[in-house]
C-alpha positions as a printed NumPy array, in Angstrom:
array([[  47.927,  -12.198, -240.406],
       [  50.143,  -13.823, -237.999],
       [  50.66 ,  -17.445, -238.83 ],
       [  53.322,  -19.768, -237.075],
       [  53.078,  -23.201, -239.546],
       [  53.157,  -22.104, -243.185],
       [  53.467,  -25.09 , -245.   ],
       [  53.814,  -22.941, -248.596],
       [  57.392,  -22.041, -247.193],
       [  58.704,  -25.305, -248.462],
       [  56.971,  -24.849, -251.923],
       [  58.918,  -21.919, -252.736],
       [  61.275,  -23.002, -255.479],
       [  61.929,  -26.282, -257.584],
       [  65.354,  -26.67 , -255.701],
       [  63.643,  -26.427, -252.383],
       [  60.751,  -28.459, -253.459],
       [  63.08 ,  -31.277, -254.512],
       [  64.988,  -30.974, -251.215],
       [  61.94 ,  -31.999, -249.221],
       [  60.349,  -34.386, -251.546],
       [  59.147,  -36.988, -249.571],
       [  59.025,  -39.564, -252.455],
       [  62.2  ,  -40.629, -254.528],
       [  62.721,  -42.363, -257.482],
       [  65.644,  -43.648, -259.407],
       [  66.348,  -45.603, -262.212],
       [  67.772,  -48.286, -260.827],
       [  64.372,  -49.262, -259.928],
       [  62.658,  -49.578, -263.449],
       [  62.103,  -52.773, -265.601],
       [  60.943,  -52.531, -269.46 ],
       [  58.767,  -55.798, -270.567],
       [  59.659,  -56.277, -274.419],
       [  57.923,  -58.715, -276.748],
       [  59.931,  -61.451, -278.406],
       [  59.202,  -63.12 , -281.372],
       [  60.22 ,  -65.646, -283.701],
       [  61.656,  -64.606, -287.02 ],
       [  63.851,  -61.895, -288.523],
       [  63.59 ,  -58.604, -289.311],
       [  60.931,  -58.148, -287.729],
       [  59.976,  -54.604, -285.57 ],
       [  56.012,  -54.795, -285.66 ],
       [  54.317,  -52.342, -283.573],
       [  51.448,  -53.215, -281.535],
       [  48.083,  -51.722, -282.674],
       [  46.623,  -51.367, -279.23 ],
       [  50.531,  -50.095, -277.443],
       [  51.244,  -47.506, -280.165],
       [  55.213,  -46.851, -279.517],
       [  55.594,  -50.357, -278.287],
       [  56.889,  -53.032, -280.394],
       [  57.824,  -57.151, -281.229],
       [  60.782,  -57.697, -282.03 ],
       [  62.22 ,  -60.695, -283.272],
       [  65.945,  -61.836, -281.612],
       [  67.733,  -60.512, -284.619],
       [  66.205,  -56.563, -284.165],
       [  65.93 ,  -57.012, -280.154],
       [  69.536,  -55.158, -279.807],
       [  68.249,  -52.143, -281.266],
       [  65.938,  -51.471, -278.389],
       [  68.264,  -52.652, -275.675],
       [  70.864,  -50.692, -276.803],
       [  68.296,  -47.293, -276.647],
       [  67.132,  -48.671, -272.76 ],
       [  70.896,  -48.751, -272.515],
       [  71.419,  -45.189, -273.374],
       [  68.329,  -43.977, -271.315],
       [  70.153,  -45.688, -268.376],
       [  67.451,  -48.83 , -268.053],
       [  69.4  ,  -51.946, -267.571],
       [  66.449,  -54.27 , -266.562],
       [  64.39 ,  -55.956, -268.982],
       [  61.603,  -58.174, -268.711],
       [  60.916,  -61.224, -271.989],
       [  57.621,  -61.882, -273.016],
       [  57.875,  -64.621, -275.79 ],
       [  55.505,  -64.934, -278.773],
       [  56.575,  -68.135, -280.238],
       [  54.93 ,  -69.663, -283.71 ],
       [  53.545,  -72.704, -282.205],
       [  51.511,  -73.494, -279.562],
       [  50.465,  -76.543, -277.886],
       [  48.282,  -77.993, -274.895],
       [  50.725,  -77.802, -272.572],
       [  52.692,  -74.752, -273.639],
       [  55.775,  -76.775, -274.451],
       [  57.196,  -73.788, -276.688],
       [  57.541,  -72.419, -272.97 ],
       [  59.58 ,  -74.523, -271.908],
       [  61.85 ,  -75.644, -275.   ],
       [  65.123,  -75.032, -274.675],
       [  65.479,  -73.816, -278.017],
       [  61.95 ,  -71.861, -277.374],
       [  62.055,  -67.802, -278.457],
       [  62.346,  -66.243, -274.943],
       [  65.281,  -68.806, -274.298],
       [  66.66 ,  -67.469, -277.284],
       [  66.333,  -63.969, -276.22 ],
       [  67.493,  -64.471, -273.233],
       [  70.87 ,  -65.991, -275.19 ],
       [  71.457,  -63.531, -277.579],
       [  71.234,  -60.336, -274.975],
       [  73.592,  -61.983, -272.299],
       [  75.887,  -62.425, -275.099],
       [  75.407,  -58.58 , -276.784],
       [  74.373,  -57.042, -273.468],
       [  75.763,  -58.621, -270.496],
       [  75.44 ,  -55.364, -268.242],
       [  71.774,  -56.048, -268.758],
       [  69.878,  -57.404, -265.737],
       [  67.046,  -59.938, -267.256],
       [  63.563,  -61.626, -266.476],
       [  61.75 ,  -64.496, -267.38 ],
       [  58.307,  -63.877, -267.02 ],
       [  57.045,  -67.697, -266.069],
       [  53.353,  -68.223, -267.681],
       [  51.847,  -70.436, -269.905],
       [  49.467,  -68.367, -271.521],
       [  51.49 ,  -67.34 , -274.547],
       [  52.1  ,  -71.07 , -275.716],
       [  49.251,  -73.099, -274.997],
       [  46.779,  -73.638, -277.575],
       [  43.616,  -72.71 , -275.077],
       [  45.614,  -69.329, -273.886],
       [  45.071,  -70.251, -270.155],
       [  48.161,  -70.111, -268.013],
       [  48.088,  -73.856, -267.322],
       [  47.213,  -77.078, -268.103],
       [  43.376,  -78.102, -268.161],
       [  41.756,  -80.946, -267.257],
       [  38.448,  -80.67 , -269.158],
       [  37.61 ,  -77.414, -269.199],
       [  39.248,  -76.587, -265.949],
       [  42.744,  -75.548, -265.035],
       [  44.618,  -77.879, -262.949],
       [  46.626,  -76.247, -260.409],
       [  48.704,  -79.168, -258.947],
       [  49.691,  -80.343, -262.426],
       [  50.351,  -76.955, -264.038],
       [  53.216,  -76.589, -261.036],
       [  55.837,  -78.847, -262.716],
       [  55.073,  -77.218, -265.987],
       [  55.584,  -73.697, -264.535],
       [  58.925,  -75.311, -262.664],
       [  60.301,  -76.464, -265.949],
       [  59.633,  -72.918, -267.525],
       [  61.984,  -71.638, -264.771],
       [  64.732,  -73.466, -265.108],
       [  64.847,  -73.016, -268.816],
       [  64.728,  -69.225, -268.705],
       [  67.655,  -69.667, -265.682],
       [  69.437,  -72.076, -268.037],
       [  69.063,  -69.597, -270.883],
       [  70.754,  -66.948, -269.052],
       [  67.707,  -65.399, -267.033],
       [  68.863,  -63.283, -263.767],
       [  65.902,  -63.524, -262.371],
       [  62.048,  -65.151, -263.168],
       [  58.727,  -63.74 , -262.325],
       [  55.987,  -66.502, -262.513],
       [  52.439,  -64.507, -263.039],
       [  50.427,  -67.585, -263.444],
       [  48.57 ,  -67.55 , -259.799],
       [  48.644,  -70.968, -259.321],
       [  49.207,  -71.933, -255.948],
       [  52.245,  -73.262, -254.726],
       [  54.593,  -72.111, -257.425],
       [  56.705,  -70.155, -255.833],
       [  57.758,  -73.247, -254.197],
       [  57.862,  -75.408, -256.422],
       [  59.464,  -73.105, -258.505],
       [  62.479,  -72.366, -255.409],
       [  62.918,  -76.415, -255.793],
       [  63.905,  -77.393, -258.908],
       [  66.499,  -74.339, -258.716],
       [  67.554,  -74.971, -255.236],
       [  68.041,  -78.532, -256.523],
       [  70.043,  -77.838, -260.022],
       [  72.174,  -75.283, -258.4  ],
       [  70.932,  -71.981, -259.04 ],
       [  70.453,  -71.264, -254.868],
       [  71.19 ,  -67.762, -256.118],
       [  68.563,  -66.926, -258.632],
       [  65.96 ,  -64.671, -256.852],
       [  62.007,  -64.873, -257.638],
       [  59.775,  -61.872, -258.226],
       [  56.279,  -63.107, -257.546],
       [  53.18 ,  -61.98 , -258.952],
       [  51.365,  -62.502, -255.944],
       [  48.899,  -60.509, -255.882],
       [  47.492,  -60.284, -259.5  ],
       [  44.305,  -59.285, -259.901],
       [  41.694,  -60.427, -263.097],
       [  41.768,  -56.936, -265.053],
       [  40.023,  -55.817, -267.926],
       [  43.419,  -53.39 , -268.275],
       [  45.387,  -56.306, -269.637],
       [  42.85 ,  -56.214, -273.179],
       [  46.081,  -54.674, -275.008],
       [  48.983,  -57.276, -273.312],
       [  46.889,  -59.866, -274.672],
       [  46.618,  -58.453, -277.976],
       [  50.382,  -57.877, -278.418],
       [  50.866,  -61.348, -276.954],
       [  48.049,  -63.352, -278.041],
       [  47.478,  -64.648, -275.206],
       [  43.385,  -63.969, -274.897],
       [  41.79 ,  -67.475, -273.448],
       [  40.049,  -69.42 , -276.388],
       [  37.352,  -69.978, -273.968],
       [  35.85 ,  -68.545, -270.361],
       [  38.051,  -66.329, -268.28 ],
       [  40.984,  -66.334, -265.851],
       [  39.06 ,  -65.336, -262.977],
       [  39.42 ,  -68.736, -261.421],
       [  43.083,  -68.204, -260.552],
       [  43.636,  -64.598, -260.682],
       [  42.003,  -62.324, -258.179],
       [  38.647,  -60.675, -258.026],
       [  39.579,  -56.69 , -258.049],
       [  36.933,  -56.312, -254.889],
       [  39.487,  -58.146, -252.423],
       [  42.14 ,  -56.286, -250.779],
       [  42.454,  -59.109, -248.151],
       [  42.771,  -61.507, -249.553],
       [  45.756,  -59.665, -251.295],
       [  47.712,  -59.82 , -248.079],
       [  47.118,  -63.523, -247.728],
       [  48.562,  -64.185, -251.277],
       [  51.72 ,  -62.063, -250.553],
       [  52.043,  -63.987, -247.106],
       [  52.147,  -67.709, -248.589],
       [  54.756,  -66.42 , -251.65 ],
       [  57.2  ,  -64.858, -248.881],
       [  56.614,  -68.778, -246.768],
       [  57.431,  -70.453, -249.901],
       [  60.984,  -68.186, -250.774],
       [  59.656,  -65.551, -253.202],
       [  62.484,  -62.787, -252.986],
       [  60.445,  -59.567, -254.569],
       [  56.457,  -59.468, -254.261],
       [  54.604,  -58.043, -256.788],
       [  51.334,  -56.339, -257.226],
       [  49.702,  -55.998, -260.401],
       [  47.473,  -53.586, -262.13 ],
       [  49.345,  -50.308, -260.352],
       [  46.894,  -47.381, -260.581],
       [  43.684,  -49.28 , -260.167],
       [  45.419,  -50.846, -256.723],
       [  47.251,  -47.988, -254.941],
       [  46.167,  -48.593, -251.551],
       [  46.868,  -52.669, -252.635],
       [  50.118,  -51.54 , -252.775],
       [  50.237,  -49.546, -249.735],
       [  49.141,  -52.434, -247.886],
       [  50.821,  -55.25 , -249.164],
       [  54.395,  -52.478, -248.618],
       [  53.165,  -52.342, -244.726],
       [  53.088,  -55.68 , -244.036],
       [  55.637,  -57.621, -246.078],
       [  59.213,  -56.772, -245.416],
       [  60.217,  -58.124, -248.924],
       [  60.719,  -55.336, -251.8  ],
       [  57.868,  -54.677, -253.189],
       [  56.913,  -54.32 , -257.282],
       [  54.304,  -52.779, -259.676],
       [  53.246,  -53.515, -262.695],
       [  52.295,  -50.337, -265.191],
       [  50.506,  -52.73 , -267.584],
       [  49.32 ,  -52.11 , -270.959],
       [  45.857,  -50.792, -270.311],
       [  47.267,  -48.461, -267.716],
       [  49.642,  -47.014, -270.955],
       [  47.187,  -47.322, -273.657],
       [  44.487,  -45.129, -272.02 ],
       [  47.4  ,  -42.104, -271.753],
       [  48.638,  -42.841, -275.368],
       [  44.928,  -42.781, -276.6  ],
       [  43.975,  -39.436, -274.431],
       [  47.247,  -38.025, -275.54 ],
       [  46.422,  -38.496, -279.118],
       [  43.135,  -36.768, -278.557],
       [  45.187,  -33.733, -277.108],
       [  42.999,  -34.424, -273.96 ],
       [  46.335,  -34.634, -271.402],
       [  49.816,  -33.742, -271.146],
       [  51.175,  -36.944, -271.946],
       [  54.423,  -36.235, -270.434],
       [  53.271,  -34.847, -267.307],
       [  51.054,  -37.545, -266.886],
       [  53.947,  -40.09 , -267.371],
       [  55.827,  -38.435, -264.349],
       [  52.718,  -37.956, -262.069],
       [  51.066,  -41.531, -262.304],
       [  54.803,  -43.4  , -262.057],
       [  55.294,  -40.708, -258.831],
       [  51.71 ,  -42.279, -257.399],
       [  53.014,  -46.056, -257.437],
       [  56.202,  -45.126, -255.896],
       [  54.603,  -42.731, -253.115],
       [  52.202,  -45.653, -252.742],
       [  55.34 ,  -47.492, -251.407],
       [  56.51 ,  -49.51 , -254.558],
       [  59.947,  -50.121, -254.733],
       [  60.325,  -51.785, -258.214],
       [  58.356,  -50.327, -261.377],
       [  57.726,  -52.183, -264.106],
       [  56.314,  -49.811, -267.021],
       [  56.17 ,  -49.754, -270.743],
       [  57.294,  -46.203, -270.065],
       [  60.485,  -47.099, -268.167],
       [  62.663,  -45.446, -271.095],
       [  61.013,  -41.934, -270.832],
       [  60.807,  -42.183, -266.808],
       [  64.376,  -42.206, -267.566],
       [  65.004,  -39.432, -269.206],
       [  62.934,  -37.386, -267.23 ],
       [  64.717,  -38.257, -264.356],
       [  67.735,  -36.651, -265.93 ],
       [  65.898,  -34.472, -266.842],
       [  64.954,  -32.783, -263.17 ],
       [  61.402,  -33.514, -264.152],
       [  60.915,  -36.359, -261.961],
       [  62.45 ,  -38.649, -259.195]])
């Protein structure tokens, strides 16, 4: 048969394969979100994460030094502190447990590159990611809160923050107050386009962060708009966000394609925990290759045109990078 274009010739062999790969990854482009929490001696694993753990400040090294080793030197706090209040002010404290993590790894790990992730949600006593009035979340008042927040993690030794709140206007007023205390320097990764997801069940289990009451689909995004998603990244870059994010990843592909073609910023993805609980539980069942399906679902949200992947898997991405398997 007499064929000109044989697009198979390029398939023959893993070193040509990898030669023409149109999609490449590296590790310098992974971020690990840990729990923090307070105590000592503490390594609890999360029932609904299996593999994934809280640790409290004192057992923290232990994991940083293994993302260390696997060559991940990003890493994302989530704090679980032991009190919470109406207005979150464990958040903000300046003796507060991510503050304290953020401490203690600049001091054991300063090679590390580390991320404040700005919410509310964790410390308030109503688990919404602001402050209510009645039974309502009050955006313009919630922005100071979410300002202070910032400049505590910065403070603390943060690198960088990453508010995920979706109130509007915080990038701004979060560029502000650390324009106007001197860190001009310390970049923002928005979550601007963060959609209301029923694949953040497990986050909010390790976190305890579920609302006491109603649901968060006032402020974060209805998963049916892709639009609107565009419009949300637009106002963050106006307002000095230096990374835009999109969050769920596998659910929102083409959000990310989208959001990558018209916003000149880098562009992130969140792997959150539903997206790694549903492998872990189909692994478990010996229904999938959990390994292979590690390496082709990170592949989709890079060749979807992320540039920054934040994944509870970041450690094995890693390694499979060295190991030839992916990237």
């Amino acid at each position: 048969m007499e064929m000109t274009i044989r697009p198979r010739r390029l398939r023959n062999g893993a070193v040509l394969r990898k030669m023409v790969r149109e999609t490449r990854m590296d590790k310098s482009s992974l971020i690990y979100p840990m729990f923090v929490r307070e105590g000592s001696g503490i390594r609890e694993e999360i029932s609904t994460m299996p593999g994934q753990f809280r640790y409290s400040v004192d057992q923290m090294p232990y994991k940083l030094e293994e993302l260390t080793k696997a060559g991940v030197d990003k890493v994302m706090f989530f704090g679980i502190p032991d009190h919470k209040d109406a207005c979150g002010s464990g958040a903000y404290a300046q003796d507060g447990i991510v503050q304290k993590a953020f401490c203690k790894a600049k001091e054991e790990f300063p090679h590390l590159y580390l991320i404040g992730d700005v919410c509310m949600c964790e410390y308030t006593s109503h688990g919404h990611c602001g402050i209510l009035q009645g039974e309502y979340v009050d955006n313009d008042r919630t922005l100071e809160y979410l300002a202070k927040i910032a400049l505590s993690q910065v403070q603390a030794g943060a690198d960088m923050v990453a508010p995920s709140d979706m109130m509007d206007g915080r990038i701004g007023a979060i560029r502000r107050i650390l324009d106007d205390n001197g860190y001009v320097e310390t970049p923002i990764m928005s979550y601007a386009v963060k959609y209301a997801s029923a694949f953040y069940g497990p986050f909010r289990d390790a976190a305890g962060s579920a609302p006491s009451f109603g649901d968060r689909k006032a402020y974060q995004m209805d998963y049916h708009n892709s639009r609107e998603a565009v419009k949300e990244a637009l106002l963050d870059v106006e307002e000095g966000a230096d990374i835009i994010m999109v969050k769920p990843a596998l659910s929102y592909l083409d959000v990310i394609t989208r959001v990558r073609e018209l916003v000149d910023l880098p562009v992130a993805a969140y792997g959150v925990s539903g997206e790694y609980a549903m492998i872990k539980a189909a692994a478990s069942l010996g229904y999938v290759d959990e390994d292979a399906m590690i390496c082709e679902t990170a592949a989709s949200v890079y060749r979807a045109g992320a540039d920054i992947f934040l994944t509870y898997y970041a450690e094995k991405i890693a390694r499979f990078m060295d190991e030839g398997r992916i990237g």
